Coordinates of C-alpha atoms and ligand atoms in Angstrom, one line a residue:
M294 CA 4.4 15.1 37.1
T295 CA 3.1 16.6 33.9
M296 CA 3.0 14.5 30.9
S297 CA 5.6 16.6 29.0
Q298 CA 8.3 15.8 31.7
L299 CA 10.4 12.8 31.1
R300 CA 10.8 10.3 33.9
R301 CA 14.4 10.2 34.9
P302 CA 16.4 8.6 37.7
D303 CA 18.1 10.3 40.6
G304 CA 21.9 9.8 41.1
L305 CA 23.2 11.6 38.0
P306 CA 24.8 15.0 37.7
S307 CA 22.5 18.0 37.4
H308 CA 24.2 19.1 34.1
L309 CA 22.4 16.3 32.2
P310 CA 19.5 17.8 30.3
A311 CA 16.2 17.1 32.1
D312 CA 13.7 17.2 29.3
E313 CA 15.6 15.4 26.6
T314 CA 15.9 11.8 25.7
L315 CA 19.6 11.1 26.3
V316 CA 21.8 9.3 23.8
M317 CA 23.9 6.6 25.5
G318 CA 26.9 5.6 23.3
V319 CA 27.9 1.9 23.3
L320 CA 31.5 1.2 24.0
N321 CA 32.1 -2.6 23.8
V322 CA 35.5 -3.5 25.0
T323 CA 35.3 -7.0 23.6
P324 CA 37.3 -8.8 20.9
D325 CA 34.1 -10.6 19.7
S326 CA 31.5 -7.9 19.6
F327 CA 29.4 -8.3 16.5
S328 CA 28.6 -4.7 16.4
D329 CA 32.0 -3.0 16.2
G330 CA 34.1 -5.8 14.9
G331 CA 36.1 -5.8 18.1
Q332 CA 38.4 -3.0 17.0
H333 CA 38.1 -1.3 20.4
H334 CA 39.7 -4.1 22.3
E335 CA 42.9 -2.2 23.1
L336 CA 42.7 0.6 25.7
P337 CA 43.8 3.5 23.5
D338 CA 41.3 2.6 20.8
A339 CA 38.6 2.2 23.4
L340 CA 39.3 5.6 25.0
A341 CA 39.5 7.3 21.6
H342 CA 36.2 5.7 20.6
G343 CA 34.6 6.8 23.9
R344 CA 35.8 10.3 23.5
R345 CA 34.5 10.4 20.0
L346 CA 31.0 9.3 21.1
L347 CA 31.0 12.1 23.7
T348 CA 32.1 14.7 21.1
E349 CA 29.3 13.5 18.8
G350 CA 26.8 14.2 21.6
A351 CA 26.4 11.1 23.7
K352 CA 25.5 12.0 27.3
I353 CA 26.4 8.6 28.7
I354 CA 29.0 6.0 27.7
D355 CA 28.0 2.4 28.3
V356 CA 31.2 0.4 28.8
G357 CA 30.9 -3.4 28.4
G358 CA 33.4 -6.2 28.6
E359 CA 31.2 -9.2 27.9
S360 CA 29.4 -9.8 24.6
T361 CA 25.7 -10.6 24.9
R362 CA 25.5 -11.6 21.2
P363 CA 23.3 -14.7 20.8
G364 CA 25.6 -17.8 21.3
A365 CA 28.5 -15.8 22.8
P366 CA 30.5 -17.6 25.5
R367 CA 30.8 -15.9 28.9
V368 CA 34.1 -14.2 29.8
D369 CA 35.6 -14.8 33.3
E370 CA 35.5 -12.1 35.9
A371 CA 39.2 -11.3 35.8
E372 CA 39.1 -10.8 32.0
E373 CA 35.9 -8.6 32.3
L374 CA 37.6 -6.5 35.0
R375 CA 40.8 -6.2 32.9
R376 CA 38.8 -4.9 29.9
V377 CA 36.4 -2.6 31.6
I378 CA 38.0 -0.9 34.6
P379 CA 40.8 1.1 32.9
V380 CA 38.3 2.5 30.4
V381 CA 35.8 3.4 33.1
R382 CA 38.4 5.0 35.3
E383 CA 39.9 7.1 32.5
L384 CA 36.7 8.3 30.9
A385 CA 35.1 9.0 34.3
A386 CA 38.2 11.1 35.3
E387 CA 37.6 13.1 32.1
G388 CA 34.1 13.9 33.4
A389 CA 32.1 11.5 31.3
V390 CA 28.9 9.9 32.8
I391 CA 29.8 6.2 32.7
S392 CA 27.5 3.2 32.8
V393 CA 28.9 -0.3 33.2
D394 CA 27.3 -3.0 31.2
T395 CA 27.8 -6.1 33.5
M396 CA 25.9 -9.0 35.1
R397 CA 28.5 -9.3 37.9
A398 CA 28.2 -7.6 41.2
S399 CA 32.0 -7.5 41.6
V400 CA 32.4 -5.7 38.3
A401 CA 29.7 -3.3 39.2
A402 CA 31.4 -2.5 42.5
E403 CA 34.8 -2.0 41.0
S404 CA 33.4 0.1 38.2
V405 CA 31.5 2.4 40.7
A406 CA 34.8 2.7 42.6
A407 CA 36.5 3.7 39.4
G408 CA 33.9 6.4 38.7
A409 CA 30.8 4.8 37.1
L410 CA 27.4 6.3 38.0
I411 CA 25.2 3.7 36.4
V412 CA 25.0 -0.1 36.6
N413 CA 23.5 -1.6 33.4
D414 CA 22.6 -5.3 34.2
V415 CA 20.9 -7.0 31.2
S416 CA 19.9 -9.8 33.6
A417 CA 18.3 -7.3 36.1
G418 CA 20.0 -9.2 38.9
R419 CA 19.2 -12.7 37.8
A420 CA 22.7 -13.7 36.7
D421 CA 24.4 -12.8 40.0
A422 CA 22.4 -13.2 43.3
D423 CA 24.5 -10.5 45.0
M424 CA 23.7 -7.8 42.4
G425 CA 20.6 -6.3 43.9
R426 CA 22.1 -6.0 47.4
E427 CA 25.4 -4.7 46.0
A428 CA 23.6 -2.0 43.9
A429 CA 21.7 -0.9 47.0
R430 CA 24.9 -0.8 49.1
L431 CA 27.2 1.0 46.7
R432 CA 27.8 4.7 46.7
T433 CA 29.1 6.7 43.7
H434 CA 31.4 9.7 43.9
L435 CA 28.2 11.8 43.9
G436 CA 27.3 10.1 47.3
T437 CA 24.2 8.2 46.1
P438 CA 23.7 4.6 45.0
P439 CA 24.3 4.1 41.3
V440 CA 21.4 4.2 38.8
F441 CA 20.4 0.6 38.1
I442 CA 19.2 -0.3 34.7
A443 CA 17.1 -3.5 34.8
M444 CA 16.5 -5.2 31.5
H445 CA 14.0 -8.0 30.6
W446 CA 16.1 -11.2 30.2
R447 CA 15.3 -14.9 30.2
G448 CA 18.8 -16.5 30.1
H449 CA 22.4 -16.3 29.0
S450 CA 23.4 -15.9 25.4
D451 CA 23.9 -19.6 24.8
V452 CA 20.3 -20.4 25.4
M453 CA 18.4 -17.1 24.9
N454 CA 17.1 -17.8 21.4
D455 CA 15.5 -21.0 22.7
L456 CA 13.6 -19.0 25.3
A457 CA 11.7 -16.8 22.8
V458 CA 8.4 -18.4 23.5
Y459 CA 5.4 -16.3 24.5
D460 CA 1.6 -16.2 24.2
D461 CA 1.4 -12.4 24.6
V462 CA 4.9 -11.1 24.4
A463 CA 4.4 -7.5 25.4
A464 CA 2.3 -8.4 28.5
E465 CA 4.7 -11.2 29.5
V466 CA 7.8 -9.0 29.1
A467 CA 6.0 -6.3 31.3
A468 CA 5.0 -8.9 33.9
E469 CA 8.4 -10.6 34.1
L470 CA 10.2 -7.2 34.3
A471 CA 7.8 -6.2 37.1
E472 CA 8.9 -9.3 39.0
R473 CA 12.6 -8.4 38.6
L474 CA 11.9 -4.8 39.8
A475 CA 10.1 -6.2 42.8
D476 CA 13.1 -8.4 43.6
L477 CA 15.4 -5.4 43.3
R478 CA 13.3 -3.3 45.6
E479 CA 13.3 -6.2 48.1
A480 CA 17.1 -6.2 47.9
G481 CA 17.1 -2.5 48.8
V482 CA 17.2 -0.7 45.5
E483 CA 15.0 2.4 45.6
D484 CA 12.7 3.2 42.8
R485 CA 14.2 6.6 42.2
F486 CA 17.5 5.0 41.1
L487 CA 15.8 2.4 38.8
V488 CA 15.5 2.4 35.0
A489 CA 13.6 -0.3 33.1
D490 CA 14.4 -1.7 29.7
P491 CA 12.3 -4.2 27.7
G492 CA 15.4 -6.0 26.4
L493 CA 14.9 -5.9 22.6
G494 CA 16.7 -8.8 21.0
F495 CA 17.0 -10.8 24.2
S496 CA 15.0 -14.0 23.9
K497 CA 12.8 -12.3 21.3
T498 CA 12.2 -13.0 17.6
A499 CA 12.0 -10.1 15.2
E500 CA 8.2 -10.2 15.3
Q501 CA 8.2 -10.2 19.1
N502 CA 10.6 -7.2 19.2
W503 CA 8.2 -5.2 17.0
A504 CA 5.2 -6.3 19.1
V505 CA 7.0 -5.2 22.3
L506 CA 8.0 -1.8 20.8
S507 CA 4.6 -1.2 19.4
Q508 CA 2.9 -1.6 22.8
W509 CA 4.5 1.3 24.6
E510 CA 1.8 1.3 27.3
Q511 CA 3.1 -2.1 28.4
I512 CA 6.8 -0.9 28.2
A513 CA 5.8 2.1 30.4
E514 CA 3.5 0.2 32.8
H515 CA 5.9 0.3 35.8
G516 CA 6.1 4.1 35.7
L517 CA 9.9 4.1 35.8
P518 CA 12.3 5.8 33.4
I519 CA 12.8 3.7 30.2
L520 CA 15.9 2.8 28.2
I521 CA 15.5 1.4 24.7
G522 CA 18.4 -0.6 23.1
A523 CA 17.6 -1.4 19.5
S524 CA 20.8 -0.4 17.9
R525 CA 22.1 -2.7 15.1
K526 CA 20.2 -5.6 16.4
R527 CA 19.2 -8.5 14.1
F528 CA 15.6 -7.4 13.9
V529 CA 16.7 -3.9 12.8
G530 CA 19.1 -5.3 10.2
A531 CA 16.4 -7.6 8.9
L532 CA 14.5 -4.5 7.6
G533 CA 17.1 -4.4 4.8
V534 CA 17.9 -0.7 5.2
D535 CA 20.9 1.0 6.8
R536 CA 21.0 -0.3 10.4
D537 CA 22.0 3.0 12.0
Q538 CA 19.4 5.0 10.1
A539 CA 16.8 2.4 11.0
T540 CA 18.0 2.6 14.7
A541 CA 17.6 6.3 14.6
A542 CA 14.0 6.0 13.5
I543 CA 13.4 3.8 16.6
S544 CA 15.2 6.5 18.6
A545 CA 12.8 9.2 17.3
Y546 CA 9.8 6.9 18.2
S547 CA 11.3 6.2 21.7
A548 CA 11.9 9.9 22.4
E549 CA 8.4 10.8 21.2
H550 CA 7.0 8.3 23.7
G551 CA 9.1 9.7 26.5
A552 CA 12.0 7.3 26.8
W553 CA 14.7 8.5 29.2
A554 CA 17.6 7.2 27.0
V555 CA 18.4 5.3 23.9
R556 CA 21.5 3.0 23.8
V557 CA 23.1 3.3 20.3
H558 CA 26.4 2.6 18.5
A559 CA 26.1 5.5 16.0
V560 CA 25.4 8.7 17.9
P561 CA 24.8 11.4 15.2
P562 CA 21.7 9.9 13.5
S563 CA 20.1 9.0 16.9
L564 CA 20.9 12.5 18.3
A565 CA 19.0 14.1 15.4
A566 CA 16.2 11.6 15.8
V567 CA 15.7 12.1 19.6
T568 CA 15.8 15.9 19.0
V569 CA 12.8 15.5 16.6
G570 CA 11.1 13.0 18.9
D571 CA 11.5 15.3 22.0
R572 CA 10.2 18.3 20.0
L573 CA 7.1 16.3 19.0
R574 CA 6.5 15.0 22.5
R575 CA 6.7 18.5 24.0
S576 CA 4.4 19.9 21.3
R577 CA 1.9 17.1 22.0
G578 CA 2.3 17.6 25.8
R579 CA 3.1 13.9 26.4
Ligands
PMM628 N1 21.8 -4.7 24.4 C1 23.0 -5.2 24.4 C2 23.9 -5.0 25.5 N2 23.5 -4.3 26.6 N3 21.9 -3.2 27.8 C3 20.6 -2.7 27.8 N4 20.2 -2.0 29.0 N5 19.8 -2.8 26.8 C4 20.1 -3.4 25.7 O1 19.2 -3.5 24.8 C5 21.4 -4.0 25.5 C6 22.3 -3.8 26.6 C7 23.5 -5.9 23.2 O2 23.9 -5.1 22.2 P1 25.5 -4.9 21.8 O3 26.1 -6.2 21.8 O4 25.4 -4.3 20.4 O5 26.1 -3.9 22.7

């Protein structure tokens, strides 16, 4: 692989651009999401918002039915399915590349059956012992296993802020993520379907998030495609400037460093940002 090629997973349609950092649009179907005020709770609103993200240039829509906001309670499985599956089914039928943001193997399986191509598990298989095996066993409508996004995570939302204790945060995040990736491989998930994510904002203080982000060589240590999710997080808001513009600046940085995708709420500023980052990266030959 030459350095100017992005690492990207198998299992996605060939029409997705190969040498661009993709913008993944966030579609939270939750009444309690801190990021969108919960206005996309109802199906028609959720579909309209998903279509708008696509029109704006999102290449993937990440559909989630459970808030991971610090302190958020868990939703039960039936409610998560009720929120997520109709949205996945409809947007996938319209041709969208759908990712399902879930920690439950059952929700992952139902979502793949409804047309999702990507399973985005913020717990990287830790929250549900069946997740790894299920991800390896599932087949999408393209005939392959789904892409599996494995994020660095230390615990559920009710305790995650208490777990933000590190000696060397970037090195520990990389090492813990490497353990999760090893578990997933052991469960049968192949490397070519794996994406890794350092989990900004999950059991990390603002200072720790910046430390992780600044040490890209640690983020990229595993050699897998990388997803960065900084959008509208507290450490971004704490900068005191517009959260979506600040998110876009992180998107430019991520693209310049060769991230496979950025997960964002506001697509247009991050689309412009990754376009610049990609251009710089290609020019530099990274
Ligand atoms: N962040 C949130 C939810 N899901 N998934 C991945 N892979 N990476 C993230 O950083 C991530 C995620 C929380 O953000 P939201 O509540 O604004 O959607």
